[in-house]
C-alpha cells in the first residue's frame, strides 16, 4: 500500500479553505492509503507565535481534524514536535541542499513580504524541514496544493542527491492533486487565510458566516439588483461549487445571469448549504472539547506510532551517512 504524508500548520482557527484543501482530502485518502497526518507545530515557529497560543492552536487543530472525519484508527495523527527525528533528518537534508535551490522558492519570497520584520532562517529552510517531514516516513505520495508543488520538487531533488551519494534510501514522492488546491478568501483577491482576515471559519455559527458573506466580493458588474451577473467570475459562486449540489449551482448560475435573484439571496442559499457541512463538524468539535483526555490519548498514540517508523528511517540514515 502506498504511504501518504501530509501536514497542516496550527496557525489559528480552521477555515473552509483548510477543510476543502486539506481535511476533506485527508478523510478521503485514509480510505485508500496508509496515512501519516501531522500537525506541524515546528513550521509554525517561523512566525514566532505566543507559546500559549501555539499550544491552544495545536489542540484546536487536532479537534478540527478529528471532527472533520479523520479516523485515528485508520490514519496516524500526531504532532510534529513529538517526533524529534523530523528535525534530525532536516539537518542531514540541509547539508544536501544548495542555497541556490532555496533561493528560488517563491513561497519564501511571498512569506518574507508578509512578515518583513521577521525574515528568519527557519523561513528560508522551511522546505528542507518539509522534505524531512515526508521522507522520515519514506512516504511515496504527498497531497499538496499548487503553492506547494515547488517544495515537493525540491524534496525530490534532495532525495536524488541523497540516494546518488549514499545509495538508494528514499522513494521520490509524487503529488496527489488535492480537489480544491486553492480556495480564495472572501475578498476574492488572495488565498483564504486567517492572517489575511478573509476567511469563513469552520466552527463559526451560521449568523457570523452570513454576516461575513454579506461583505463578500461578487461580480463587480452587478451594481443593482436587476443587473445581470456573471457567475463564472464570481468568487461567491465558486463556494457554491464546493458546498451546493449540481442542480443548485445550475439554478443559481441561470438566475444570476437573468438577474432573477440578487446577491443576498444567492449568499443566503450558500450560507444554508455551508451550515449543512459546518453544523455537524461544529457539534462533533464541541463533544471533543469536552473530552480533552481522549485528545491527549489519540495524539500520544499517534506520536508513538509515528516515532517507531521515524526511528527506523533515522537509524538507516545514520548508518548511511556515517554518524
Ligand atoms: S448572484 Fe451569486 S453568483 Fe451572481 S454575482 Fe451575485 S453572488 Fe455572484
Tab-separated table of C-alpha atoms and ligand atoms in Angstrom:
chain	number	residue	atom	x	y	z
A	1	UNK	CA	0.000	0.000	0.000
A	2	UNK	CA	1.311	3.462	-0.867
A	3	UNK	CA	2.165	5.687	2.045
A	4	UNK	CA	0.923	9.274	2.304
A	5	UNK	CA	2.352	12.022	4.456
A	6	UNK	CA	0.629	15.363	4.877
A	7	UNK	CA	0.937	18.178	7.385
A	8	UNK	CA	-1.096	21.182	8.414
A	9	UNK	CA	0.116	24.202	10.354
A	10	UNK	CA	-1.536	25.261	13.603
A	11	UNK	CA	-1.856	28.932	12.724
A	12	UNK	CA	-5.251	29.825	14.191
A	13	UNK	CA	-8.843	28.740	13.803
A	14	UNK	CA	-9.597	26.405	10.941
A	15	UNK	CA	-11.422	27.823	7.948
A	16	UNK	CA	-13.188	26.302	4.976
A	17	UNK	CA	-10.029	26.690	2.872
A	18	UNK	CA	-8.261	24.283	5.263
A	19	UNK	CA	-11.272	21.997	5.217
A	20	UNK	CA	-11.508	21.815	1.409
A	21	UNK	CA	-7.791	21.954	0.686
A	22	UNK	CA	-6.556	19.519	3.325
A	23	UNK	CA	-9.005	17.929	5.749
A	24	UNK	CA	-11.550	16.679	3.235
A	25	UNK	CA	-8.731	15.133	1.238
A	26	UNK	CA	-7.347	13.503	4.372
A	27	UNK	CA	-10.727	11.920	5.063
A	28	UNK	CA	-10.784	10.501	1.518
A	29	UNK	CA	-7.141	9.447	1.478
A	30	UNK	CA	-7.360	7.442	4.709
A	31	UNK	CA	-9.691	5.051	2.866
A	32	UNK	CA	-7.094	4.212	0.223
A	33	UNK	CA	-3.632	4.711	1.671
A	34	UNK	CA	-1.526	4.216	4.749
A	35	UNK	CA	-1.638	7.801	6.040
A	36	UNK	CA	0.552	9.885	8.342
A	37	UNK	CA	-1.121	13.196	9.175
A	38	UNK	CA	0.855	15.711	11.155
A	39	UNK	CA	0.132	18.952	12.978
A	40	UNK	CA	3.332	20.742	12.038
A	41	UNK	CA	4.000	22.955	15.042
A	42	UNK	CA	7.737	23.300	14.259
A	43	UNK	CA	6.826	25.035	11.000
A	44	UNK	CA	4.533	27.372	12.928
A	45	UNK	CA	7.551	28.676	14.891
A	46	UNK	CA	8.715	30.533	11.764
A	47	UNK	CA	6.004	33.103	12.573
A	48	UNK	CA	7.083	33.200	16.274
A	49	UNK	CA	3.645	32.696	17.882
A	50	UNK	CA	2.950	33.161	21.603
A	51	UNK	CA	3.712	29.807	23.334
A	52	UNK	CA	0.281	29.539	24.921
A	53	UNK	CA	-1.438	30.399	21.646
A	54	UNK	CA	0.592	27.787	19.784
A	55	UNK	CA	-0.357	25.043	22.271
A	56	UNK	CA	-4.001	26.031	22.033
A	57	UNK	CA	-3.827	26.136	18.220
A	58	UNK	CA	-2.352	22.606	18.128
A	59	UNK	CA	-5.186	21.307	20.296
A	60	UNK	CA	-7.908	23.108	18.335
A	61	UNK	CA	-6.444	21.820	15.092
A	62	UNK	CA	-6.438	18.242	16.397
A	63	UNK	CA	-10.094	18.722	17.356
A	64	UNK	CA	-10.899	20.112	13.902
A	65	UNK	CA	-9.129	17.261	12.124
A	66	UNK	CA	-10.985	14.639	14.157
A	67	UNK	CA	-14.338	16.444	13.927
A	68	UNK	CA	-13.941	16.596	10.136
A	69	UNK	CA	-13.768	12.812	9.974
A	70	UNK	CA	-10.133	11.742	10.216
A	71	UNK	CA	-10.169	8.397	12.000
A	72	UNK	CA	-7.184	7.777	14.302
A	73	UNK	CA	-7.745	4.024	13.915
A	74	UNK	CA	-7.073	4.339	10.196
A	75	UNK	CA	-4.578	7.180	9.967
A	76	UNK	CA	-1.676	8.096	12.226
A	77	UNK	CA	-2.448	11.569	13.612
A	78	UNK	CA	0.380	13.196	15.537
A	79	UNK	CA	2.138	16.424	16.459
A	80	UNK	CA	5.379	17.008	14.538
A	81	UNK	CA	7.444	18.161	17.547
A	82	UNK	CA	6.665	14.895	19.370
A	83	UNK	CA	8.815	13.108	16.779
A	84	UNK	CA	12.290	14.717	17.060
A	85	UNK	CA	13.560	12.671	14.108
A	86	UNK	CA	11.915	15.253	11.811
A	87	UNK	CA	14.414	17.875	12.963
A	88	UNK	CA	17.337	15.469	12.865
A	89	UNK	CA	16.654	14.429	9.281
A	90	UNK	CA	16.078	18.086	8.346
A	91	UNK	CA	19.654	18.835	9.410
A	92	UNK	CA	21.040	15.975	7.299
A	93	UNK	CA	18.929	17.170	4.368
A	94	UNK	CA	20.023	20.778	4.816
A	95	UNK	CA	23.551	19.539	4.133
A	96	UNK	CA	22.229	18.051	0.855
A	97	UNK	CA	20.507	21.270	-0.224
A	98	UNK	CA	22.098	24.050	-2.238
A	99	UNK	CA	21.494	27.671	-1.227
A	100	UNK	CA	20.698	28.430	-4.868
A	101	UNK	CA	17.812	25.950	-4.802
A	102	UNK	CA	16.346	27.518	-1.654
A	103	UNK	CA	16.766	30.994	-3.146
A	104	UNK	CA	14.425	30.034	-5.956
A	105	UNK	CA	11.492	29.159	-3.657
A	106	UNK	CA	8.705	31.577	-4.442
A	107	UNK	CA	6.906	30.881	-1.171
A	108	UNK	CA	9.914	32.181	0.771
A	109	UNK	CA	9.690	35.424	-1.193
A	110	UNK	CA	5.933	35.674	-0.568
A	111	UNK	CA	6.225	34.933	3.146
A	112	UNK	CA	9.161	37.326	3.535
A	113	UNK	CA	6.993	40.130	2.191
A	114	UNK	CA	4.199	39.166	4.533
A	115	UNK	CA	6.423	39.128	7.649
A	116	UNK	CA	9.064	41.622	6.569
A	117	UNK	CA	10.088	42.285	10.182
A	118	UNK	CA	10.891	38.617	10.855
A	119	UNK	CA	12.678	37.030	7.883
A	120	UNK	CA	14.333	34.238	9.838
A	121	UNK	CA	16.495	31.306	8.719
A	122	UNK	CA	13.684	28.880	9.568
A	123	UNK	CA	11.542	30.556	6.935
A	124	UNK	CA	14.353	30.097	4.404
A	125	UNK	CA	14.959	26.414	5.208
A	126	UNK	CA	11.267	25.611	5.704
A	127	UNK	CA	11.156	23.406	2.551
A	128	UNK	CA	14.028	21.299	3.906
A	129	UNK	CA	12.061	20.506	7.063
A	130	UNK	CA	9.086	19.809	4.841
A	131	UNK	CA	11.173	17.303	2.853
A	132	UNK	CA	12.187	15.647	6.132
A	133	UNK	CA	8.525	15.539	7.265
A	134	UNK	CA	7.683	13.481	4.201
A	135	UNK	CA	10.757	11.314	3.939
A	136	UNK	CA	11.204	10.388	7.579
A	137	UNK	CA	8.204	8.113	6.826
A	138	UNK	CA	9.563	7.242	3.369
A	139	UNK	CA	6.188	8.355	2.024
A	140	UNK	CA	5.820	7.987	-1.722
A	141	UNK	CA	2.773	10.251	-2.152
A	142	UNK	CA	2.028	13.737	-0.919
A	143	UNK	CA	-1.246	15.633	-1.344
A	144	UNK	CA	-0.225	19.244	-1.976
A	145	UNK	CA	-1.881	22.386	-3.233
A	146	UNK	CA	-0.413	24.200	-6.221
A	147	UNK	CA	1.574	26.579	-3.986
A	148	UNK	CA	3.492	23.629	-2.527
A	149	UNK	CA	4.428	21.884	-5.776
A	150	UNK	CA	7.761	23.701	-5.947
A	151	UNK	CA	8.630	22.486	-2.437
A	152	UNK	CA	7.843	18.927	-3.415
A	153	UNK	CA	10.119	19.274	-6.459
A	154	UNK	CA	12.878	20.342	-4.080
A	155	UNK	CA	12.173	17.310	-1.856
A	156	UNK	CA	12.551	15.089	-4.913
A	157	UNK	CA	15.827	16.811	-5.766
A	158	UNK	CA	17.085	16.202	-2.191
A	159	UNK	CA	16.126	12.521	-2.492
A	160	UNK	CA	18.011	12.172	-5.793
A	161	UNK	CA	21.077	13.795	-4.274
A	162	UNK	CA	20.961	11.700	-1.118
A	163	UNK	CA	20.337	8.434	-2.976
A	164	UNK	CA	23.057	9.330	-5.506
A	165	UNK	CA	25.663	9.830	-2.773
A	166	UNK	CA	24.660	7.206	-0.179
A	167	UNK	CA	22.727	4.599	-2.176
A	168	UNK	CA	19.010	4.018	-2.636
A	169	UNK	CA	17.381	5.043	0.665
A	170	UNK	CA	14.300	7.150	-0.032
A	171	UNK	CA	11.472	6.993	-2.616
A	172	UNK	CA	10.898	10.074	-4.810
A	173	UNK	CA	7.495	11.250	-3.558
A	174	UNK	CA	4.876	12.199	-6.118
A	175	UNK	CA	1.997	14.673	-5.902
A	176	UNK	CA	-1.546	13.529	-5.213
A	177	UNK	CA	-3.552	16.513	-6.535
A	178	UNK	CA	-5.937	17.989	-3.976
A	179	UNK	CA	-9.551	18.525	-5.115
A	180	UNK	CA	-9.561	22.182	-4.070
A	181	UNK	CA	-5.932	23.272	-4.274
A	182	UNK	CA	-6.598	26.998	-3.882
A	183	UNK	CA	-9.650	28.383	-2.102
A	184	UNK	CA	-9.888	32.142	-2.429
A	185	UNK	CA	-10.753	34.373	0.505
A	186	UNK	CA	-13.905	36.493	0.871
A	187	UNK	CA	-12.034	39.435	-0.659
A	188	UNK	CA	-11.687	37.391	-3.865
A	189	UNK	CA	-8.099	38.619	-4.147
A	190	UNK	CA	-5.911	36.197	-2.195
A	191	UNK	CA	-5.942	32.681	-0.840
A	192	UNK	CA	-8.234	32.205	2.161
A	193	UNK	CA	-6.209	32.741	5.301
A	194	UNK	CA	-6.852	33.652	8.905
A	195	UNK	CA	-3.941	36.097	8.903
A	196	UNK	CA	-5.461	37.994	5.961
A	197	UNK	CA	-8.840	38.126	7.720
A	198	UNK	CA	-10.678	36.883	4.616
A	199	UNK	CA	-11.804	33.516	5.949
A	200	UNK	CA	-15.027	31.662	6.717
A	201	UNK	CA	-14.312	29.794	9.963
A	202	UNK	CA	-15.094	26.108	10.083
A	203	UNK	CA	-16.514	26.345	13.614
A	204	UNK	CA	-18.365	29.609	13.013
A	205	UNK	CA	-22.034	29.984	13.922
A	206	UNK	CA	-24.277	30.450	10.837
A	207	UNK	CA	-25.127	34.074	11.759
A	208	UNK	CA	-21.470	35.021	11.722
A	209	UNK	CA	-20.913	33.325	8.389
A	210	UNK	CA	-23.844	35.174	6.849
A	211	UNK	CA	-22.540	38.452	8.233
A	212	UNK	CA	-19.205	37.834	6.535
A	213	UNK	CA	-20.827	36.695	3.301
A	214	UNK	CA	-22.785	39.949	3.114
A	215	UNK	CA	-19.489	41.766	2.630
A	216	UNK	CA	-18.007	39.201	0.234
A	217	UNK	CA	-16.931	40.386	-3.227
A	218	UNK	CA	-19.197	39.350	-6.093
A	219	UNK	CA	-19.345	40.219	-9.789
A	220	UNK	CA	-18.468	43.974	-9.842
A	221	UNK	CA	-20.859	44.463	-12.775
A	222	UNK	CA	-23.865	43.684	-10.542
A	223	UNK	CA	-24.266	47.130	-9.121
A	224	UNK	CA	-28.072	46.962	-8.913
A	225	UNK	CA	-30.451	44.089	-8.157
A	226	UNK	CA	-31.625	43.897	-11.795
A	227	UNK	CA	-28.130	43.939	-13.379
A	228	UNK	CA	-27.390	40.538	-14.958
A	229	UNK	CA	-24.373	38.825	-13.366
A	230	UNK	CA	-21.518	36.581	-14.424
A	231	UNK	CA	-21.279	33.620	-12.040
A	232	UNK	CA	-18.189	32.316	-13.826
A	233	UNK	CA	-16.131	35.221	-12.476
A	234	UNK	CA	-17.842	35.464	-9.082
A	235	UNK	CA	-15.937	34.204	-6.050
A	236	UNK	CA	-19.150	33.535	-4.098
A	237	UNK	CA	-20.286	31.258	-6.907
A	238	UNK	CA	-17.021	29.295	-6.590
A	239	UNK	CA	-18.021	28.482	-2.971
A	240	UNK	CA	-21.358	27.161	-4.248
A	241	UNK	CA	-19.290	24.781	-6.367
A	242	UNK	CA	-17.856	23.277	-3.183
A	243	UNK	CA	-20.923	23.254	-0.942
A	244	UNK	CA	-24.058	23.205	-3.123
A	245	UNK	CA	-25.209	20.313	-5.292
A	246	UNK	CA	-25.005	20.416	-9.104
A	247	UNK	CA	-28.701	21.272	-9.604
A	248	UNK	CA	-28.470	24.218	-7.170
A	249	UNK	CA	-25.326	25.515	-8.877
A	250	UNK	CA	-27.018	25.339	-12.268
A	251	UNK	CA	-30.092	27.163	-10.995
A	252	UNK	CA	-28.039	29.860	-9.240
A	253	UNK	CA	-25.975	30.433	-12.398
A	254	UNK	CA	-29.091	30.819	-14.561
A	255	UNK	CA	-30.833	33.077	-12.017
A	256	UNK	CA	-27.721	35.219	-11.661
A	257	UNK	CA	-27.378	35.687	-15.434
A	258	UNK	CA	-31.049	36.648	-15.763
A	259	UNK	CA	-30.975	38.768	-12.583
A	260	UNK	CA	-33.880	36.712	-11.167
A	261	UNK	CA	-32.057	36.586	-7.844
A	262	UNK	CA	-29.981	39.161	-6.056
A	263	UNK	CA	-26.597	38.558	-4.474
A	264	UNK	CA	-28.114	38.490	-0.973
A	265	UNK	CA	-30.480	35.626	-1.992
A	266	UNK	CA	-27.534	33.804	-3.509
A	267	UNK	CA	-25.449	34.273	-0.378
A	268	UNK	CA	-28.293	33.094	1.858
A	269	UNK	CA	-28.596	29.922	-0.176
A	270	UNK	CA	-24.833	29.411	0.149
A	271	UNK	CA	-24.912	30.049	3.910
A	272	UNK	CA	-27.594	27.346	4.281
A	273	UNK	CA	-25.544	24.799	2.361
A	274	UNK	CA	-22.373	25.728	4.222
A	275	UNK	CA	-24.178	25.133	7.506
A	276	UNK	CA	-25.161	21.610	6.405
A	277	UNK	CA	-21.427	20.818	6.385
A	278	UNK	CA	-20.197	23.072	9.185
A	279	UNK	CA	-23.022	22.358	11.659
A	280	UNK	CA	-22.232	18.659	12.282
A	281	UNK	CA	-18.478	19.415	12.403
A	282	UNK	CA	-19.071	22.151	14.990
A	283	UNK	CA	-21.145	19.769	17.097
A	284	UNK	CA	-18.530	16.997	16.974
A	285	UNK	CA	-15.842	19.540	17.879
A	286	UNK	CA	-17.845	20.591	20.947
A	287	UNK	CA	-18.098	16.972	22.081
A	288	UNK	CA	-14.347	16.521	21.611
A	289	UNK	CA	-13.539	19.707	23.547
A	290	UNK	CA	-15.464	18.255	26.464
A	291	UNK	CA	-13.148	15.213	26.458
A	292	UNK	CA	-9.607	16.593	26.418
A	293	UNK	CA	-8.195	13.359	27.872
A	294	UNK	CA	-9.256	11.482	24.746
A	295	UNK	CA	-7.477	14.041	22.511
A	296	UNK	CA	-4.250	13.592	24.529
A	297	UNK	CA	-4.544	9.839	24.198
A	298	UNK	CA	-5.052	9.995	20.421
A	299	UNK	CA	-2.095	12.344	19.908
A	300	UNK	CA	0.188	10.337	22.212
A	301	UNK	CA	-0.710	7.102	20.499
A	302	UNK	CA	-0.196	8.720	17.061
A	303	UNK	CA	3.149	10.151	18.201
A	304	UNK	CA	4.322	6.717	19.354
A	305	UNK	CA	3.310	5.064	16.086
A	306	UNK	CA	4.950	7.815	14.021
A	307	UNK	CA	8.108	7.744	16.109
A	308	UNK	CA	8.575	3.989	15.655
A	309	UNK	CA	8.711	4.439	11.863
A	310	UNK	CA	10.759	7.647	12.039
A	311	UNK	CA	13.349	5.964	14.249
A	312	UNK	CA	13.796	3.126	11.761
A	313	UNK	CA	14.446	5.636	8.971
A	314	UNK	CA	16.836	7.666	11.089
A	315	UNK	CA	18.796	4.538	12.111
A	316	UNK	CA	19.265	3.774	8.420
A	317	UNK	CA	20.232	7.378	7.596
A	318	UNK	CA	22.774	7.490	10.431
A	319	UNK	CA	24.351	4.305	9.166
A	320	UNK	CA	24.406	5.560	5.547
A	321	UNK	CA	25.929	8.967	6.269
A	322	UNK	CA	28.450	7.711	8.855
A	323	UNK	CA	27.018	9.001	12.134
B	1	LIG	S1	-25.975	36.290	-7.699
B	1	LIG	FE1	-24.460	34.986	-6.744
B	1	LIG	S2	-23.198	34.255	-8.414
B	1	LIG	FE2	-24.310	36.053	-9.158
B	1	LIG	S3	-22.910	37.757	-8.803
B	1	LIG	FE3	-24.290	37.617	-7.050
B	1	LIG	S4	-23.191	36.366	-5.560
B	1	LIG	FE4	-22.219	36.071	-7.549
